Coordinates of C-alpha atoms and ligand atoms in Angstrom, one line a residue:
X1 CA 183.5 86.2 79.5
X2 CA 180.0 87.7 78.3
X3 CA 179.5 90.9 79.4
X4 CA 176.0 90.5 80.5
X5 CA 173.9 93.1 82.8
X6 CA 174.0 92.2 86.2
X7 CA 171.1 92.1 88.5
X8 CA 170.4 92.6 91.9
X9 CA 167.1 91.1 93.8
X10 CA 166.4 92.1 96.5
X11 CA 164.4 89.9 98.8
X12 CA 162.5 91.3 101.2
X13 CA 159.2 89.2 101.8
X14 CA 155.8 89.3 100.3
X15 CA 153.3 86.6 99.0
X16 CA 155.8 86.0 96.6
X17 CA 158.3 84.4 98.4
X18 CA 155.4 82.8 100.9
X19 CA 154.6 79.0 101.9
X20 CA 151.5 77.9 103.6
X21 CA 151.4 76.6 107.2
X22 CA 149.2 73.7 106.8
X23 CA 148.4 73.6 110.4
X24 CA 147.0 76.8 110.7
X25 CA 146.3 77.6 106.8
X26 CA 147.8 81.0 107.0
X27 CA 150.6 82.5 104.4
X28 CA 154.2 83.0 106.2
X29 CA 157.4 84.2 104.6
X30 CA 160.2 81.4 103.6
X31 CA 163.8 80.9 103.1
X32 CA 164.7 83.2 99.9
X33 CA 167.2 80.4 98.7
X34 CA 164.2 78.3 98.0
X35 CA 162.6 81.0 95.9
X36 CA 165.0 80.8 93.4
X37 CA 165.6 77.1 93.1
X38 CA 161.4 77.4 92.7
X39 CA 162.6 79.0 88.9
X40 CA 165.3 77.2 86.8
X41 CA 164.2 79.5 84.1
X42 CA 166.1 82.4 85.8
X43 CA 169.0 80.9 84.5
X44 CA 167.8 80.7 80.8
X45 CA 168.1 84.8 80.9
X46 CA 170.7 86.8 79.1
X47 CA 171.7 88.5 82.9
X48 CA 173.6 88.2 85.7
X49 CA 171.6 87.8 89.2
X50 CA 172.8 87.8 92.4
X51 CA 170.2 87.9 95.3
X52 CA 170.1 89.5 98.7
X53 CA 167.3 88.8 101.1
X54 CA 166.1 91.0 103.9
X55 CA 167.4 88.4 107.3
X56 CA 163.8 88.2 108.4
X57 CA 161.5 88.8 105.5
X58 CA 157.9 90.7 106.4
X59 CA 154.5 90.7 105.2
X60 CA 154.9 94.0 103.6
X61 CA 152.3 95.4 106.0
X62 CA 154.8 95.3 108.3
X63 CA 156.8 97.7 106.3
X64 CA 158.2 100.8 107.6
X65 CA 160.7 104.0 107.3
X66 CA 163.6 101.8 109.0
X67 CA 163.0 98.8 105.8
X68 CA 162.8 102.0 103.6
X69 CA 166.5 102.8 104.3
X70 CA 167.5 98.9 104.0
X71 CA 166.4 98.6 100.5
X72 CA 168.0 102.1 99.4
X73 CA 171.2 101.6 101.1
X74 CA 171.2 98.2 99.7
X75 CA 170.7 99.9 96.4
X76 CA 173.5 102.6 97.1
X77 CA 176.0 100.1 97.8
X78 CA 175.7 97.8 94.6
X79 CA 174.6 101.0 92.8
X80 CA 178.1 101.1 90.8
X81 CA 178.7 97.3 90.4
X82 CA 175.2 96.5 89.0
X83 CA 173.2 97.8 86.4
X84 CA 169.5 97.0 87.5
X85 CA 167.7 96.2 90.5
X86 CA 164.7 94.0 91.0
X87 CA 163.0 94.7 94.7
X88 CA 160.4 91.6 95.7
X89 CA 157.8 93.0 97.8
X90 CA 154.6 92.1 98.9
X91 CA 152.1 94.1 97.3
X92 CA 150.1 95.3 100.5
X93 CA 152.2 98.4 100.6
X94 CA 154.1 98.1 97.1
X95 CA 153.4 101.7 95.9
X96 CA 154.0 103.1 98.9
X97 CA 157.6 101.9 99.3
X98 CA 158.2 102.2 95.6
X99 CA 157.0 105.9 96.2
X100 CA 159.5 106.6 98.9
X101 CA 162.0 105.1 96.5
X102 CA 161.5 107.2 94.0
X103 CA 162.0 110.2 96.0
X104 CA 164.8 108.5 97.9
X105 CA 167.3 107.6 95.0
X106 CA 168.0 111.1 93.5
X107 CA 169.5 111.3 90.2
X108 CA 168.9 107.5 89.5
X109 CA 170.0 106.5 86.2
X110 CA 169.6 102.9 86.4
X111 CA 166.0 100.5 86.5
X112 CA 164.6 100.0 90.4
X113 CA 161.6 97.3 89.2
X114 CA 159.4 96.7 91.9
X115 CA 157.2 93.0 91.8
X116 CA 155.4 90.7 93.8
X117 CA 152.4 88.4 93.2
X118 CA 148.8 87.8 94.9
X119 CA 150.0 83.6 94.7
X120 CA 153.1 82.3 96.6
X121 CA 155.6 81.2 93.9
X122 CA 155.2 77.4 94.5
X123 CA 151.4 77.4 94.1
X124 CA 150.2 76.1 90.7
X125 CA 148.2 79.0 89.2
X126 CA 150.6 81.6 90.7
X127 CA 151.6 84.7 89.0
X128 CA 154.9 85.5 90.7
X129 CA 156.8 83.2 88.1
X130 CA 155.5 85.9 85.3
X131 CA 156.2 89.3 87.9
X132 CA 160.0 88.2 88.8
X133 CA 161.2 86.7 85.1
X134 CA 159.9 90.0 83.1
X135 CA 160.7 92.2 86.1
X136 CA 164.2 90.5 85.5
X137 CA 164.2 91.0 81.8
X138 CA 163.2 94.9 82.3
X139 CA 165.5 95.8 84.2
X140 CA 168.1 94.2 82.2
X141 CA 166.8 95.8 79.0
X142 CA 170.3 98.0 77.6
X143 CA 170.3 100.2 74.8
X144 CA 173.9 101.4 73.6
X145 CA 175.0 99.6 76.6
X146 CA 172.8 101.8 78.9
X147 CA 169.8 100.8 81.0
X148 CA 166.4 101.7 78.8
X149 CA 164.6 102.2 82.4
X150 CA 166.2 104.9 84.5
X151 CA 163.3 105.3 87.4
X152 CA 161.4 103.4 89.7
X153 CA 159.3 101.4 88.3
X154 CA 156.2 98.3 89.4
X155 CA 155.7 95.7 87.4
X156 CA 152.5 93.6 88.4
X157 CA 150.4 91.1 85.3
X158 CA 151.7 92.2 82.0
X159 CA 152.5 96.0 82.7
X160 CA 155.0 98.4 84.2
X161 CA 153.9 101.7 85.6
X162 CA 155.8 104.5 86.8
X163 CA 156.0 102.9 90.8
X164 CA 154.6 106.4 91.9
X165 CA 151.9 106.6 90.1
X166 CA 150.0 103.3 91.4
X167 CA 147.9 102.2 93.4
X168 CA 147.0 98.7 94.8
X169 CA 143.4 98.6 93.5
X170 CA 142.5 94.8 93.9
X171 CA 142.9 92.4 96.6
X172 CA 142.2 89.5 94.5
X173 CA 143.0 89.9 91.0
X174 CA 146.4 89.3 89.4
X175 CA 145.9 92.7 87.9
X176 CA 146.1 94.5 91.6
X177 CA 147.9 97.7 90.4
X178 CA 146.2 100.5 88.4
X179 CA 148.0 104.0 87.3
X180 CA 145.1 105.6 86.2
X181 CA 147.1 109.1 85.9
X182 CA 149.7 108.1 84.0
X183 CA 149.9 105.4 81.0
X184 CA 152.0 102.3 81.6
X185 CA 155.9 102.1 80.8
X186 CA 155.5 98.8 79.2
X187 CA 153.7 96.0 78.5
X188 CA 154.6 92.9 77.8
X189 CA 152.7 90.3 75.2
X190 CA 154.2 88.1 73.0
X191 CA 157.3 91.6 72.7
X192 CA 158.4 93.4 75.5
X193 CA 157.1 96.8 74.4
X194 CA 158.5 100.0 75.7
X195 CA 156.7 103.4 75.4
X196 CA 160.0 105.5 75.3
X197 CA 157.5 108.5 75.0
X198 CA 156.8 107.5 78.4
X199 CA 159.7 107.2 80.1
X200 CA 161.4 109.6 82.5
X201 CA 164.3 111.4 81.3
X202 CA 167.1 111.8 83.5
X203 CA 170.6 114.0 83.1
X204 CA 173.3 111.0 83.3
X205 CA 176.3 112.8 84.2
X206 CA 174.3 113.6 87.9
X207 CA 175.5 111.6 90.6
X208 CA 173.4 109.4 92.5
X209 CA 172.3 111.1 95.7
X210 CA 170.7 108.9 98.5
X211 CA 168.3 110.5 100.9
X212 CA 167.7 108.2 103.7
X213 CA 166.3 110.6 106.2
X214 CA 162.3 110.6 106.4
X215 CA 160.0 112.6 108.4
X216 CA 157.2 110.4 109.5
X217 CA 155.6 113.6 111.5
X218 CA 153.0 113.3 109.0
X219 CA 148.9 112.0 109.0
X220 CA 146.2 111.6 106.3
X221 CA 142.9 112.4 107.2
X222 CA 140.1 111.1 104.8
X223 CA 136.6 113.5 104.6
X224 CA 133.2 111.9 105.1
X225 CA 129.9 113.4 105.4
X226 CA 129.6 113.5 109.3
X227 CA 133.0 113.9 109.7
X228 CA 133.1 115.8 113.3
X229 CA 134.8 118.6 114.5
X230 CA 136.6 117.1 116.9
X231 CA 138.3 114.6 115.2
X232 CA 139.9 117.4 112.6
X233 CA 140.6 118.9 115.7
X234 CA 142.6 115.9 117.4
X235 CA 144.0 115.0 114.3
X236 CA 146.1 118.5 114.1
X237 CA 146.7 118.8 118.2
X238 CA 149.0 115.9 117.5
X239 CA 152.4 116.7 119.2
X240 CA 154.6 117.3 116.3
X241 CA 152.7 117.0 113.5
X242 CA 154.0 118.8 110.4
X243 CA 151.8 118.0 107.7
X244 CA 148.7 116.6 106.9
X245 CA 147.2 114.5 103.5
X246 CA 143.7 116.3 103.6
X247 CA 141.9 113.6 101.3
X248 CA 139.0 115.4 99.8
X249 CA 136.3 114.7 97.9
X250 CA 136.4 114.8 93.9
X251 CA 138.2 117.6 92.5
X252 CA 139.6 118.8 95.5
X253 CA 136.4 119.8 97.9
X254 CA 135.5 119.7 100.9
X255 CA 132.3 121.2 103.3
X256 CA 132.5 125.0 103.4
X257 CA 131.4 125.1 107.5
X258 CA 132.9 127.6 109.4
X259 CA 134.8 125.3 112.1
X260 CA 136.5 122.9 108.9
X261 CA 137.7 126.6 108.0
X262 CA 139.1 128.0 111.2
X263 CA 140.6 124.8 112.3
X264 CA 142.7 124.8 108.9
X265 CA 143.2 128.6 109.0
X266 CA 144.6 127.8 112.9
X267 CA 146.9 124.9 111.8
X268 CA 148.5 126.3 108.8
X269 CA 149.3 129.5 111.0
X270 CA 150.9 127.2 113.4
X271 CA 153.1 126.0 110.5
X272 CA 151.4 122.4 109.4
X273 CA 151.5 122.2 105.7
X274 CA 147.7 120.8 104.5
X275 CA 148.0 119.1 101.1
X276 CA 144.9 118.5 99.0
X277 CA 144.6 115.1 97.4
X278 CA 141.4 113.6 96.0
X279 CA 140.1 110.3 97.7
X280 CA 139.4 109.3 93.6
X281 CA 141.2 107.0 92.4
X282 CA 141.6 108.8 89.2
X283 CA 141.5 112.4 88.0
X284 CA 143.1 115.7 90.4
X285 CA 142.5 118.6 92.4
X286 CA 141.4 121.7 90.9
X287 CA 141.3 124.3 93.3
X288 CA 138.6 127.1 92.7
X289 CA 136.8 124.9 90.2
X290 CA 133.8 124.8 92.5
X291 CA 133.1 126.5 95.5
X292 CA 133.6 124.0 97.9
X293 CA 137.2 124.2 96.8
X294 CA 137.5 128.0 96.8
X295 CA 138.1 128.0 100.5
X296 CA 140.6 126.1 100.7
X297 CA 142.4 127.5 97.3
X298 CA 142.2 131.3 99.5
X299 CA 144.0 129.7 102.3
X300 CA 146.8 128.9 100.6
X301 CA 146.4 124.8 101.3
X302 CA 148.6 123.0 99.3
X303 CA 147.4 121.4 95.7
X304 CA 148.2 117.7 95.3
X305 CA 147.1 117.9 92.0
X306 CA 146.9 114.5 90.3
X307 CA 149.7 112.8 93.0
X308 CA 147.9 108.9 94.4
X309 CA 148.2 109.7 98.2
X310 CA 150.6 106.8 98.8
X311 CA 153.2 109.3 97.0
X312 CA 151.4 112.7 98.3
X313 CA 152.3 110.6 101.8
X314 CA 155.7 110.0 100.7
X315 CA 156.7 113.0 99.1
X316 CA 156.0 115.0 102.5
X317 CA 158.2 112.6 104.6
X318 CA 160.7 113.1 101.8
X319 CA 160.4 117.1 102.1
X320 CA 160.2 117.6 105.3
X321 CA 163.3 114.8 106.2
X322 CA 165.0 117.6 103.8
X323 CA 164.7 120.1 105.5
X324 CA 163.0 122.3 103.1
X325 CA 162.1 125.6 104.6
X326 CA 158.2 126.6 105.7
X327 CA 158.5 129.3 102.6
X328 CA 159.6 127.0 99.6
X329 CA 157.3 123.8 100.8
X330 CA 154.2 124.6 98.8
X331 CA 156.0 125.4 95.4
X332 CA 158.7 122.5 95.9
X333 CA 155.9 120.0 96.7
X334 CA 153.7 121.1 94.2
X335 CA 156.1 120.9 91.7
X336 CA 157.0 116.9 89.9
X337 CA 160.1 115.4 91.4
X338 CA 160.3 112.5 90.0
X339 CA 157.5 112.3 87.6
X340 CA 154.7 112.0 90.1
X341 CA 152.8 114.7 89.1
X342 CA 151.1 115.9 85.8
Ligands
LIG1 N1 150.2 90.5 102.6 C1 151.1 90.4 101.5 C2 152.1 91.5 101.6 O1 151.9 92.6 101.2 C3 150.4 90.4 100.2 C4 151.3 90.3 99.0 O2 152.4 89.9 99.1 O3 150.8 90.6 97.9 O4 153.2 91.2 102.1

């Protein structure tokens, strides 16, 4: 018998797996079993795949913390009797989920390749076929008999990123992912090219450690000019609410007026943790650089640094489903977890 790698898929909905309802003309998810007899070329690869599908696959819109825990337990379960998993999802919410992922599977030493496509797989120019067969091949890439890709990673048109560094940029293009902080993983042309330099390194001998329990007593609050009072003020009466994904302007700023101030200065007394994350898509926070930053660098407001706020978002439900105490939160969330920060 060849001793190939074996593969998980995991189905668990997406444009990828999608048909059209020619009554209506809109996209709805399909039996998975079709999917794969859609590509006879997954059985020209050097790998073993067997496939699990989600029972009712979702528009990934419709994802949530409950799917979260599917797909991780799914991966703790077949963690030992396979060596890389592919997760199909629709691309709507890709980097979020892949995000949680990454904070969710501790110690992973084995590829998580996140893919999808902005075509259903049976339509003629569709780019799924490309997505799934070099996802496929990624995470099935050994060296030494070891997996070559030991993180979370998203593979979308020719390029895998580190899955927490991206961001779904395009709603049309087949290149809809951008990791504008970070350079890709790999890139495949007429090679499969790997930038090793790249790569997160991860201690072997540590022992998988699956986190499944996230806090979702979170918010993200996005600054405009003629953002009111009020609203700030609504946002962090919420009944609960432990943290909030200030987004701010540039490298981290936002207005200097006296009630943006004292409504902060009231919530993190009351124990919210505010983190700072630029609404640009690329570039970080940099406290103090300008004054409309020094404010909130005095009050002690958490720096997102260079974080995408799909994993700024993430990483809190992931800290805060910890347990990690009020005094340790702003040094453990500022500090890279899993790669997600420069
Ligand atoms: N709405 C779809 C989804 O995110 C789009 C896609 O699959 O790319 O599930």
């Amino acid at each position: 018998m060849k001793n190939e790698p074996k593969i998980l898929l995991i189905y668990t909905g997406g444009t990828i797996g999608m048909v059209k309802d020619y009554k209506s003309g809109s996209l709805k998810a399909f039996n998975f079993n079709k999917l794969l007899k859609n590509i006879p070329e997954l059985n020209q690869l050097n790998c073993d795949i067997d496939t699990v599908s989600f029972i009712d696959p979702i528009d990934s819109s419709n994802m949530n913390v409950a799917y979260w825990v599917e797909i991780a337990s799914l991966i703790e379960v077949h963690y030992e009797s396979h060596d890389g998993f592919v997760v199909l999802h629709g691309s709507d919410t890709m980097s979020y989920s892949a995000s949680a992922l990454s904070y969710m599977l501790e110690n992973l030493s084995k590829p998580v390749i996140f893919t999808g496509s902005q075509l259903p797989i049976g339509d003629l120019r569709t780019d799924a076929k490309e997505n799934l067969i070099t996802s496929i091949q990624i995470a099935a890439l050994q060296e030494k008999g070891r997996p070559v890709i030991r993180e979370v990673g998203l593979y979308f048109e020719y390029k895998l990123y580190r899955a927490n560094r991206t961001t779904k940029i395009n709603a049309e293009h087949f290149e809809a992912f951008q990791s504008l902080n970070y350079p890709p993983l790999a890139e495949s042309g007429v090679h499969l090219k790997v930038y090793k330099e790249n790569l997160l390194t991860v201690r072997r001998s540590k022992k998988l450690v699956v986190h499944k329990n996230m806090c979702k007593d979170v918010a993200i609050l996005k600054l405009f000019p003629g953002l009111g009072e009020q609203v700030l003020e609504q946002v962090l009466a919420i009944p609960d609410l432990k943290a909030l994904i200030l987004e701010t302007y540039g490298a981290g700023n936002a207005p200097t007026e006296e009630w943006l101030v004292s409504q902060l200065k009231k919530a993190t007394k009351k124990g919210i943790h505010i983190v700072n994350v630029t609404q640009c898509s690329g570039g970080g926070v940099l406290m103090g650089q300008y004054e409309t930053s020094e404010h909130l660098k005095k009050m002690q407001i958490i720096n997102g640094k260079d974080i995408t706020t799909e994993a700024a978002i993430t990483k809190l439900m992931y800290l805060l489903g910890a347990g990690i105490s009020q005094k340790l939160f702003k040094s453990v969330f500022e500090t890279s977890l899993r790669g997600e920060m420069s």
